[in-house]
XYZ file of C-alpha atoms in Angstrom:
734
model
C 122.223 -1.560 95.415
C 122.794 0.188 92.078
C 121.158 -0.565 88.717
C 122.672 -0.567 85.233
C 120.929 -0.951 81.876
C 122.630 -1.462 78.530
C 123.639 -3.976 75.893
C 126.334 -6.669 75.997
C 129.025 -5.554 73.560
C 131.615 -8.265 74.233
C 131.973 -11.377 76.458
C 135.581 -11.383 77.724
C 135.485 -14.647 79.729
C 132.921 -17.316 80.535
C 133.005 -20.429 82.745
C 130.463 -22.696 81.051
C 129.966 -24.802 84.171
C 128.865 -22.210 86.673
C 128.060 -19.310 84.348
C 130.685 -16.925 85.872
C 131.135 -14.292 83.174
C 133.207 -11.154 82.562
C 131.616 -8.880 79.944
C 131.637 -5.352 78.539
C 128.294 -3.582 78.972
C 127.595 -0.409 76.991
C 125.339 1.788 79.076
C 124.608 5.152 77.423
C 127.977 6.605 76.524
C 129.864 4.506 79.068
C 131.548 1.095 78.656
C 131.545 -0.881 81.952
C 133.188 -4.209 82.862
C 130.613 -6.415 84.614
C 131.323 -9.669 86.506
C 128.863 -12.210 87.868
C 126.889 -15.370 87.127
C 124.860 -15.055 83.936
C 122.675 -17.824 82.564
C 123.128 -18.219 78.801
C 123.792 -14.630 77.816
C 124.923 -13.635 74.313
C 126.584 -10.576 72.779
C 124.072 -7.988 71.528
C 121.519 -8.683 74.268
C 119.921 -5.941 76.364
C 119.945 -6.399 80.125
C 119.175 -4.584 83.342
C 121.575 -5.558 86.122
C 121.635 -4.752 89.829
C 124.755 -4.898 92.004
C 127.586 -2.643 93.150
C 130.842 -1.167 91.897
C 134.097 -2.714 93.198
C 137.790 -1.980 92.664
C 139.821 -4.997 91.498
C 143.586 -4.729 92.323
C 144.547 -5.818 88.762
C 141.556 -5.033 86.538
C 140.393 -1.797 88.145
C 136.764 -0.623 88.461
C 134.116 -3.336 87.860
C 130.397 -3.730 88.373
C 129.673 -6.850 90.421
C 126.261 -8.162 89.326
C 124.008 -9.821 91.928
C 120.937 -10.194 89.701
C 119.930 -9.315 86.150
C 116.988 -9.605 83.812
C 116.890 -9.663 80.064
C 115.129 -6.760 78.421
C 113.645 -7.101 74.983
C 115.392 -4.635 72.663
C 112.999 -1.715 72.394
C 114.367 0.663 69.821
C 115.341 -0.183 66.266
C 119.049 0.238 66.923
C 118.963 -2.266 69.803
C 116.951 -4.825 67.779
C 119.353 -4.526 64.846
C 122.352 -4.867 67.148
C 120.955 -8.058 68.724
C 120.028 -9.734 65.416
C 123.387 -8.856 63.828
C 125.499 -9.849 66.856
C 126.069 -13.427 65.652
C 123.528 -14.787 68.147
C 121.291 -15.905 65.219
C 123.069 -18.146 62.697
C 122.825 -16.924 59.110
C 121.951 -13.324 60.096
C 124.801 -10.821 59.719
C 124.837 -7.052 60.163
C 123.553 -6.259 56.648
C 120.607 -8.686 56.826
C 119.727 -7.535 60.362
C 119.605 -3.941 59.079
C 117.215 -4.938 56.207
C 114.877 -6.833 58.618
C 114.671 -3.898 61.042
C 114.261 -1.331 58.222
C 111.187 -3.282 57.093
C 109.492 -4.140 60.410
C 110.914 -1.461 62.753
C 109.946 -1.878 66.468
C 107.533 -4.662 65.441
C 110.406 -6.972 64.433
C 110.295 -9.373 67.401
C 106.500 -9.708 67.307
C 106.699 -10.579 63.601
C 109.420 -13.173 64.210
C 107.384 -14.809 67.002
C 103.847 -14.576 65.584
C 104.155 -14.206 61.785
C 107.612 -15.561 60.892
C 106.587 -16.287 57.261
C 106.595 -12.512 56.676
C 110.388 -12.451 56.970
C 110.414 -13.968 53.473
C 109.213 -10.561 52.185
C 112.814 -9.429 52.592
C 115.295 -9.939 49.774
C 117.758 -12.717 50.639
C 115.373 -14.602 53.014
C 113.586 -17.697 51.712
C 110.575 -19.166 53.492
C 112.794 -21.917 54.872
C 115.345 -19.408 56.168
C 112.520 -17.326 57.704
C 111.400 -20.361 59.722
C 115.000 -21.130 60.772
C 115.457 -17.561 62.093
C 112.170 -17.790 64.025
C 113.105 -21.211 65.446
C 116.443 -19.881 66.652
C 114.965 -16.791 68.296
C 112.298 -18.916 70.037
C 114.796 -21.601 71.046
C 117.084 -19.027 72.607
C 114.171 -17.617 74.578
C 113.061 -21.129 75.626
C 116.617 -22.136 76.540
C 117.032 -19.066 78.706
C 113.802 -19.788 80.537
C 114.849 -23.406 81.081
C 118.244 -22.219 82.351
C 116.651 -19.946 84.912
C 114.229 -22.746 85.892
C 117.010 -25.337 86.303
C 119.394 -23.035 88.143
C 116.970 -22.817 91.057
C 117.578 -26.570 91.478
C 121.344 -26.157 91.546
C 121.992 -27.405 87.973
C 125.053 -25.816 86.345
C 124.782 -24.026 83.025
C 126.685 -26.676 81.115
C 124.398 -29.372 82.440
C 121.299 -27.260 81.858
C 122.125 -27.070 78.135
C 122.436 -30.905 78.007
C 119.105 -31.273 79.854
C 117.379 -28.886 77.434
C 118.851 -30.699 74.407
C 117.589 -34.015 75.789
C 114.058 -33.003 76.781
C 113.221 -29.614 75.234
C 110.010 -28.185 76.700
C 109.218 -31.494 78.449
C 111.847 -30.650 81.035
C 109.348 -28.886 83.338
C 107.136 -31.983 83.680
C 110.106 -34.351 84.090
C 111.701 -32.280 86.855
C 108.466 -32.074 88.783
C 107.384 -35.714 88.318
C 110.549 -37.822 88.083
C 113.907 -35.975 88.163
C 115.619 -39.386 88.551
C 115.233 -39.754 84.784
C 118.104 -37.280 84.461
C 120.466 -39.769 86.145
C 119.518 -42.430 83.550
C 119.441 -40.264 80.452
C 122.107 -37.596 80.826
C 125.846 -38.009 81.159
C 127.136 -35.921 84.052
C 123.954 -36.114 86.160
C 124.386 -38.689 88.875
C 121.937 -40.013 91.420
C 123.008 -37.489 94.068
C 122.258 -34.502 91.802
C 118.888 -35.998 90.842
C 118.162 -36.694 94.530
C 118.895 -33.089 95.503
C 116.537 -31.847 92.779
C 113.871 -34.327 93.898
C 114.150 -33.098 97.515
C 113.700 -29.472 96.364
C 110.727 -30.401 94.192
C 109.170 -32.204 97.155
C 109.284 -35.831 95.953
C 108.842 -38.299 98.856
C 111.759 -40.289 100.330
C 110.003 -43.587 99.607
C 109.031 -42.732 96.029
C 109.342 -45.756 93.672
C 111.349 -43.588 91.265
C 113.832 -42.710 94.023
C 114.299 -46.293 95.228
C 114.821 -47.670 91.712
C 117.308 -44.967 90.828
C 119.095 -45.578 94.172
C 119.462 -49.330 93.428
C 121.045 -48.614 90.023
C 123.319 -45.999 91.610
C 124.576 -48.494 94.223
C 125.354 -51.001 91.439
C 127.249 -48.285 89.564
C 129.257 -47.402 92.699
C 130.025 -51.098 93.183
C 131.471 -51.313 89.657
C 133.892 -48.535 90.677
C 135.123 -50.910 93.435
C 135.722 -53.683 90.884
C 132.430 -55.630 91.257
C 130.337 -56.678 88.268
C 127.390 -57.639 90.524
C 126.365 -57.554 94.206
C 124.697 -60.340 96.216
C 121.071 -59.403 96.876
C 121.613 -59.028 100.672
C 124.569 -56.653 100.196
C 122.776 -54.610 97.533
C 119.759 -54.208 99.819
C 121.927 -53.196 102.800
C 123.916 -50.633 100.756
C 120.735 -49.179 99.207
C 119.055 -48.955 102.624
C 122.051 -47.014 103.986
C 121.948 -44.642 101.015
C 118.206 -43.992 100.891
C 117.200 -44.505 104.540
C 114.097 -46.548 103.606
C 112.860 -50.006 104.670
C 114.373 -53.161 103.182
C 110.926 -54.368 102.060
C 110.450 -51.218 99.961
C 113.782 -51.884 98.236
C 113.212 -55.599 97.628
C 109.828 -55.110 95.970
C 111.496 -52.948 93.256
C 113.888 -55.703 92.105
C 111.258 -57.546 90.098
C 110.100 -54.378 88.277
C 113.684 -53.460 87.397
C 114.286 -57.024 86.170
C 111.137 -56.903 83.970
C 112.417 -53.640 82.452
C 115.807 -55.352 81.864
C 117.576 -52.685 83.930
C 118.962 -55.420 86.206
C 119.577 -59.152 85.787
C 119.070 -61.552 88.693
C 121.008 -64.846 88.663
C 121.056 -67.721 91.100
C 124.596 -68.841 91.937
C 125.578 -72.400 92.823
C 125.425 -71.678 96.565
C 121.829 -70.453 96.339
C 122.779 -66.762 96.504
C 121.010 -64.268 94.219
C 123.461 -62.194 92.167
C 122.099 -58.849 91.001
C 123.789 -57.222 88.007
C 123.364 -53.923 86.227
C 122.192 -55.379 82.889
C 125.198 -54.110 80.870
C 127.731 -55.982 83.046
C 125.751 -59.228 82.919
C 125.627 -59.204 79.128
C 129.320 -58.315 78.973
C 130.213 -61.359 81.111
C 127.808 -63.688 79.286
C 129.040 -62.560 75.837
C 132.696 -62.750 76.952
C 132.150 -66.359 78.095
C 130.463 -67.278 74.783
C 133.207 -65.661 72.680
C 135.995 -67.362 74.682
C 134.333 -70.727 74.082
C 133.995 -69.988 70.340
C 137.703 -69.153 70.031
C 138.673 -72.362 71.799
C 139.054 -74.461 68.609
C 141.509 -77.366 68.225
C 144.162 -77.753 65.531
C 145.434 -81.231 64.765
C 149.234 -80.923 64.634
C 151.369 -84.009 65.391
C 153.461 -83.859 68.570
C 156.624 -84.911 66.781
C 156.326 -82.056 64.267
C 155.944 -79.419 67.005
C 158.859 -80.837 69.040
C 161.132 -80.857 65.985
C 160.374 -77.188 65.319
C 160.922 -76.239 68.972
C 164.360 -77.968 68.895
C 165.268 -76.018 65.737
C 164.225 -72.727 67.377
C 166.256 -73.597 70.503
C 169.333 -74.204 68.311
C 168.843 -70.948 66.401
C 168.260 -68.764 69.447
C 170.372 -70.513 72.088
C 167.270 -70.683 74.344
C 166.516 -73.774 76.361
C 162.911 -74.477 77.334
C 161.785 -76.493 80.372
C 158.922 -78.969 80.128
C 156.242 -76.422 81.159
C 157.437 -73.994 78.494
C 157.443 -76.727 75.851
C 153.874 -77.606 76.919
C 152.898 -73.931 76.551
C 154.268 -73.774 72.982
C 152.513 -77.042 72.055
C 149.203 -75.793 73.502
C 149.567 -72.488 71.642
C 149.997 -74.393 68.370
C 147.120 -76.824 68.991
C 144.526 -74.436 70.470
C 142.735 -71.329 69.394
C 142.756 -70.019 72.997
C 145.516 -70.354 75.597
C 146.225 -68.741 78.986
C 149.842 -68.706 80.202
C 150.372 -67.676 83.832
C 153.373 -67.549 86.130
C 155.319 -65.293 88.499
C 158.541 -63.351 87.756
C 161.536 -65.370 86.530
C 159.410 -68.352 85.432
C 160.211 -67.804 81.767
C 157.023 -66.159 80.433
C 159.101 -63.928 78.095
C 161.146 -66.866 76.725
C 157.914 -68.790 76.144
C 156.288 -65.846 74.311
C 159.435 -65.361 72.200
C 159.455 -69.054 71.212
C 155.734 -68.931 70.320
C 156.339 -65.811 68.196
C 159.287 -67.513 66.455
C 157.217 -70.657 65.809
C 154.308 -68.806 64.221
C 156.673 -66.513 62.311
C 158.300 -69.559 60.687
C 154.765 -70.695 59.751
C 154.364 -67.407 57.881
C 151.630 -66.151 60.236
C 150.824 -62.511 61.092
C 151.232 -61.778 64.803
C 149.876 -58.842 66.881
C 151.294 -58.110 70.346
C 149.452 -55.958 72.866
C 149.323 -54.940 76.538
C 146.820 -52.869 78.568
C 149.124 -49.869 79.208
C 151.679 -47.901 77.225
C 154.461 -48.841 79.625
C 153.600 -52.538 79.535
C 153.469 -52.446 75.714
C 156.863 -50.712 75.595
C 158.316 -53.379 77.876
C 156.843 -56.121 75.706
C 158.439 -54.546 72.617
C 161.838 -54.475 74.373
C 161.693 -58.125 75.494
C 160.391 -59.568 72.218
C 161.978 -57.296 69.612
C 158.504 -57.022 68.028
C 156.256 -53.977 67.948
C 153.711 -54.182 70.756
C 150.818 -51.723 71.087
C 148.309 -50.915 73.759
C 145.095 -52.916 73.417
C 143.258 -49.624 72.778
C 145.585 -48.767 69.897
C 145.409 -52.257 68.428
C 141.604 -52.041 68.431
C 141.899 -48.584 66.776
C 140.245 -46.423 69.343
C 138.099 -43.560 68.184
C 137.212 -40.846 70.643
C 133.502 -40.719 69.859
C 131.663 -37.410 69.803
C 130.072 -37.887 73.187
C 133.340 -38.743 74.910
C 132.576 -42.460 75.018
C 135.163 -44.821 73.629
C 134.450 -46.791 70.581
C 136.720 -49.097 68.610
C 137.043 -49.328 64.843
C 137.889 -53.027 65.253
C 134.863 -55.107 66.245
C 132.738 -58.051 65.053
C 132.048 -56.262 61.722
C 135.676 -55.275 61.241
C 137.870 -57.835 63.069
C 141.657 -57.713 63.492
C 143.422 -58.882 60.339
C 145.954 -61.233 61.851
C 146.520 -64.926 62.610
C 147.732 -64.618 66.211
C 147.035 -62.105 69.021
C 149.214 -62.228 72.166
C 148.172 -60.023 75.125
C 150.525 -59.570 78.108
C 149.756 -58.279 81.636
C 146.293 -59.793 81.543
C 145.740 -59.254 85.287
C 145.135 -55.579 84.419
C 142.431 -56.205 81.831
C 138.898 -55.537 83.112
C 135.660 -57.006 81.760
C 134.870 -53.967 79.563
C 138.196 -54.083 77.698
C 138.112 -57.899 77.472
C 134.660 -57.746 75.899
C 135.855 -55.180 73.307
C 138.978 -57.257 72.555
C 137.068 -60.497 71.987
C 134.584 -58.800 69.653
C 137.548 -57.936 67.392
C 139.121 -61.429 67.356
C 137.561 -63.590 64.634
C 137.128 -67.329 65.192
C 140.171 -69.021 63.660
C 142.548 -66.399 65.083
C 144.707 -67.717 67.896
C 144.409 -65.734 71.133
C 147.142 -66.152 73.757
C 146.627 -64.400 77.110
C 149.664 -64.005 79.399
C 149.713 -62.705 82.968
C 150.495 -63.220 86.623
C 147.325 -64.104 88.496
C 148.906 -63.077 91.835
C 149.198 -59.420 90.825
C 146.602 -56.931 91.973
C 143.333 -57.189 90.042
C 142.357 -54.674 87.355
C 141.325 -51.155 88.345
C 138.070 -51.565 86.385
C 135.327 -54.126 87.211
C 135.826 -57.882 86.988
C 138.563 -60.451 87.688
C 139.020 -61.633 84.125
C 142.281 -63.597 84.339
C 141.503 -65.195 87.724
C 137.950 -66.143 86.654
C 139.095 -67.754 83.380
C 141.720 -69.840 85.222
C 139.334 -70.821 88.042
C 136.602 -71.929 85.627
C 138.802 -74.797 84.255
C 136.934 -74.300 80.961
C 139.905 -72.973 78.970
C 143.448 -74.230 78.307
C 145.810 -72.926 80.995
C 149.568 -73.527 81.333
C 151.095 -72.566 84.683
C 154.841 -71.795 84.655
C 156.287 -72.492 88.105
C 160.009 -73.173 87.695
C 162.305 -70.239 88.554
C 165.142 -70.212 86.033
C 168.773 -70.313 87.038
C 169.587 -66.774 85.861
C 166.503 -65.492 87.675
C 167.305 -67.376 90.864
C 170.369 -65.142 91.422
C 168.055 -62.139 91.738
C 166.773 -61.605 95.244
C 163.929 -59.510 93.806
C 162.541 -62.587 92.088
C 163.419 -65.046 94.885
C 161.845 -62.789 97.534
C 158.789 -62.070 95.365
C 158.086 -65.812 95.270
C 158.715 -66.111 99.018
C 156.195 -63.285 99.612
C 153.694 -65.009 97.317
C 154.056 -68.319 99.204
C 153.920 -66.630 102.645
C 157.539 -67.610 103.477
C 159.891 -65.581 105.657
C 162.117 -63.118 103.785
C 165.671 -62.507 105.088
C 166.224 -58.767 105.648
C 169.994 -58.698 106.306
C 170.925 -56.377 103.394
C 173.565 -58.786 102.089
C 171.702 -58.751 98.807
C 172.728 -56.899 95.664
C 169.235 -55.890 94.641
C 166.864 -56.188 97.625
C 167.341 -53.869 100.633
C 165.382 -53.131 103.778
C 166.237 -49.940 105.712
C 164.657 -50.046 109.152
C 163.160 -46.683 110.093
C 160.163 -46.012 112.331
C 159.266 -42.349 111.852
C 157.430 -41.007 108.799
C 159.595 -37.881 108.366
C 162.812 -39.889 108.790
C 161.527 -42.337 106.125
C 160.867 -39.414 103.743
C 164.417 -38.051 104.272
C 165.913 -41.474 103.553
C 163.791 -41.827 100.383
C 164.907 -38.403 99.124
C 168.579 -39.362 99.552
C 167.980 -42.660 97.746
C 166.113 -41.135 94.804
C 168.325 -38.072 94.360
C 171.785 -39.381 95.187
C 172.311 -43.071 95.800
C 170.109 -45.083 93.454
C 170.626 -43.230 90.115
C 174.309 -44.236 90.021
C 173.587 -47.717 91.380
C 171.038 -48.632 88.682
C 172.331 -46.286 85.962
C 169.154 -44.229 85.682
C 167.900 -40.656 86.250
C 166.106 -39.689 89.504
C 162.903 -39.381 87.428
C 163.130 -43.050 86.394
C 163.185 -44.218 90.022
C 159.696 -44.651 91.386
C 158.390 -44.335 94.942
C 155.468 -46.727 95.438
C 153.284 -46.327 98.496
C 150.259 -48.361 99.632
C 148.023 -45.379 100.388
C 146.755 -42.053 99.066
C 146.166 -40.411 102.464
C 148.248 -40.268 105.637
C 151.822 -39.367 106.570
C 153.274 -41.562 103.824
C 150.356 -41.248 101.407
C 150.717 -40.104 97.819
C 149.213 -36.665 98.441
C 151.633 -35.643 101.212
C 154.678 -37.287 99.626
C 154.217 -35.557 96.282
C 154.039 -32.114 97.879
C 157.323 -32.734 99.742
C 159.134 -34.510 96.895
C 158.239 -31.770 94.409
C 159.994 -29.181 96.608
C 163.208 -31.185 96.506
C 163.075 -32.775 93.053
C 161.798 -29.759 91.110
C 161.987 -26.638 93.323
C 160.429 -23.301 92.299
C 162.542 -21.158 89.996
C 162.250 -17.935 87.992
C 162.780 -19.983 84.811
C 159.903 -22.383 85.490
C 156.290 -21.368 85.021
C 153.677 -22.694 87.439
C 149.952 -23.282 87.503
C 147.996 -23.631 90.721
C 145.102 -26.055 90.414
C 142.993 -27.088 93.415
C 145.405 -28.153 96.157
C 148.255 -28.875 93.723
C 150.853 -26.715 92.044
C 151.998 -27.891 88.615
C 155.445 -26.685 87.559
C 157.394 -27.044 84.314
C 159.628 -30.095 84.714
C 157.227 -31.908 87.099
C 156.636 -35.623 86.815
C 152.897 -36.236 86.437
C 150.376 -39.000 85.809
C 147.063 -39.222 83.947
C 144.419 -40.478 86.399
C 141.543 -41.510 84.116
C 141.021 -42.722 80.561
C 140.480 -39.847 78.168
C 139.687 -41.220 74.731
C 139.513 -37.855 73.002
C 142.785 -36.196 73.990
C 145.008 -35.849 70.952
C 148.729 -36.611 71.043
C 151.507 -35.960 68.567
C 155.077 -37.209 68.195
C 157.402 -34.536 66.775
C 160.992 -34.496 65.536
C 163.482 -32.165 67.225
C 162.699 -29.683 64.427
C 159.031 -29.737 65.398
C 157.777 -31.821 62.448
C 154.907 -34.177 63.237
C 155.762 -37.878 62.576
C 152.787 -39.583 64.273
C 149.391 -38.586 65.650
C 146.646 -40.302 67.567
C 144.007 -39.958 70.286
C 143.704 -41.335 73.786
C 145.656 -40.887 77.024
C 145.029 -43.515 79.679
C 144.834 -43.983 83.410
C 148.410 -44.567 84.678
C 150.264 -42.913 81.748
C 153.236 -40.902 83.084
C 154.923 -37.868 81.639
C 156.831 -34.607 82.234
C 155.336 -31.095 82.072
C 157.250 -29.343 79.258
C 155.392 -26.040 79.004
C 152.761 -24.019 80.833
C 151.155 -21.285 78.729
C 148.982 -18.912 80.757
C 147.980 -16.926 77.693
C 146.570 -19.944 75.801
C 145.574 -21.571 79.145
C 147.250 -24.848 78.192
C 149.827 -27.211 79.653
C 151.969 -29.378 77.372
C 152.986 -32.801 78.707
C 155.440 -35.250 77.167
C 154.474 -38.898 77.701
C 156.364 -42.112 76.863
C 157.708 -42.399 73.313
C 157.726 -38.600 72.984
C 153.918 -38.270 72.731
C 153.119 -34.579 73.284
C 149.697 -33.732 74.652
C 148.240 -30.260 75.102
C 145.913 -30.034 78.106
C 143.504 -27.102 78.376
C 143.371 -25.873 81.986
C 139.853 -27.259 82.440
C 141.289 -30.818 82.068
C 143.935 -30.471 84.762
C 141.685 -32.475 87.106
C 142.850 -35.517 85.136
C 146.482 -35.044 86.164
C 148.364 -35.421 89.432
C 151.991 -35.287 90.534
C 153.728 -38.661 90.245
C 156.996 -38.503 92.213
C 155.162 -41.002 94.412
C 152.274 -43.164 93.157
C 150.105 -45.843 94.727
C 151.102 -49.456 94.153
C 147.725 -49.959 92.422
C 148.679 -47.366 89.813
C 152.032 -49.057 89.124
C 150.465 -52.206 87.667
C 151.877 -53.200 84.309
C 154.835 -50.845 84.705
C 158.464 -51.628 85.368
C 161.078 -49.246 86.755
C 164.888 -49.557 87.104
C 164.454 -49.167 90.871
C 161.540 -48.793 93.275
C 161.464 -47.401 96.804
C 158.611 -48.550 99.058
C 157.812 -46.810 102.387
C 156.155 -49.143 104.923
C 154.553 -48.121 108.204
C 151.225 -49.275 109.596
C 147.995 -49.083 107.583
C 144.568 -50.731 107.238
C 144.724 -54.562 107.132
C 142.468 -54.739 104.066
C 145.053 -52.752 102.158
C 148.352 -53.881 103.682
C 148.280 -57.372 102.245
C 150.476 -59.919 100.459
C 149.010 -59.163 97.052
C 149.959 -55.485 97.325
C 153.497 -56.159 98.531
C 154.075 -58.766 95.813
C 152.910 -56.335 93.100
C 155.185 -53.546 94.439
C 158.309 -55.730 94.632
C 157.820 -57.152 91.124
C 157.760 -53.634 89.571
C 161.557 -53.288 89.969
C 164.004 -54.337 87.287
C 167.321 -53.839 89.123
C 166.734 -52.818 92.736
C 164.033 -52.794 95.453
C 164.519 -50.727 98.603
C 161.956 -50.903 101.381
C 162.148 -48.218 104.068
C 160.192 -48.632 107.270
C 159.038 -51.112 109.875
C 160.065 -54.772 109.420
C 157.079 -55.877 111.542
C 154.685 -54.273 109.025
C 156.537 -56.108 106.242
C 156.184 -59.478 108.017
C 152.467 -58.810 108.699
C 151.850 -57.999 105.033
C 153.513 -61.257 103.943
C 151.130 -63.205 106.214
C 148.010 -61.141 105.423
C 146.138 -62.829 102.589
C 142.917 -60.855 103.080
C 141.990 -58.698 100.172
C 138.761 -57.077 99.245
C 136.401 -59.671 97.856
C 135.497 -58.982 94.243
C 132.078 -60.057 93.079
C 132.540 -61.148 89.477
C 130.627 -63.852 87.637
C 132.723 -64.642 84.551
C 133.755 -67.977 86.102
C 130.046 -68.914 86.530
C 129.170 -67.700 83.022
C 131.988 -69.839 81.519
C 130.724 -72.920 83.321
C 127.172 -72.230 82.113
C 127.962 -71.592 78.462
């Protein structure tokens, strides 16, 4: 083991998460490249490092550091270099030289013990003297905290957040109740806190641990779509997680309820529902706001009918009785829900409602949960439709949390709001939307209740309909033009559990019987690359493979690896970036996998001039990789409507290849053609709901490839994961 002493001249690279650093160390006359994990090191600092020399094939001779310790600068030159390195804000080279000229080797002692003396120097006020001392002390304290926290496996990035939150209190908190970190600090979950607690020696049955475990289980449940858990299920899940007795868990519920961390509600069947407090208040407030919007307008029947007839004459549209009812209800009520499957005339109804209100001189806003759904709404109505996030004027928020400019203090300035694809809206987004809709504004919610539920928690559309507390119009009649489409006819058959004919005499619904995964993949490649583009007049990139699963022989992960090789093979002209198990290549089709409210996008002309800017890229947004820049460590992606987004490499976790996507991720989207591979899979997943959603994503052609028995089983399988959501109960209570 060799030792090196010197000062850090330049930090070449640093990974802020794990502290891996490449730096230049000046030792005597020599300049040495050092690599290793350094906690919070800055340029100008003196260190003593131990390790060994290695030869890197690209970068040559390096010193690999195993351990290091900071050395206080001892001579005047070293002290001056540290102070003037930029580590202390407001102290440059000239001022550092004046400080050291005055106090010589005593400089650091003066700063720590008698900081007011710094004001003796020209250019330093008493206030500035204190600021310099605070910074020097804070850096020392931060470094000590870093070293302390690293022994508990906390990354550097997280350690900085912990120090900012607690300062010097951190030592007591870690030793007494590290579970506080899970409550107070973004990025520290229960599992991290539990690992720290185990290292500190906190008991398995500690009250702190059990309470934190209960809240963690509720958080996990929200990721599965639940807004609450029944008491018995919460206890069982917490017991499995913590390995403690049920009695020890149950006795914590009351304390958590007193602290308002959880809310306990009795349901009609005598079951106790336990909510994380935030979700309870969201549901309760959503129910109250829906009721408040539900005002009545006294408009004579005859007047509405006359106007509808005039609109029918103007547009050549003909409404059935359900559609006429929907228009009447929209005129008479502040809140209306319109639901129905494909081909039942939802679009015609919306268009008539828009026309009606337009003739009344009203302002109308149209919105949908995703960019693709909004684009589709714009195409079918001829009106501009935006995402709900954009309509509410999303701001990224400094801490990465979404906030909306439009809320109860600053509501939407319009007379009518129409939201499509409501099955995708979760309780969080619904709550934000309602806060921005002032009483007196008409709110019309449109969706297909038989689609898959939202990815986020809650079953908003289903709960509102089931409560019978709001005005709902159900469109059931399949229109003549729609009844010629086997996609629509078969979608309704699937929804009603009826047998679907698979004889391939159709013009838009095909079933290719294949029973081997690799054969199915070959068939899909031929369809996407050769046969379907001509058939539906689209590019191969517009045709979407939808699969039920992520894992397995026909799961998203395996399919994307294979499809990429054929759809966008490696080439000298295309740059690549390896990330985790995936390779991203220029020209690849990709998808954003989580909401990122801070990512900036820009729409440019072909000459590169910016015409529109905004923030926010959302779960399910699809795009093409246009450029990979290894020098800047960025990847540029073009999303719908020409929105260009620059991703730094550290955000690539948010992207995945999208030649194949799960059916869940396709919600709210429509494609010219879809291809669906079907072999066996878990019964909970392979259900009617899933199949119905997949089939209704296609505009011109559906091709299923696989086992007809699996198809028939899915049509009959009505089991789907039970969602615990209480909006229906809250509506009935309010």
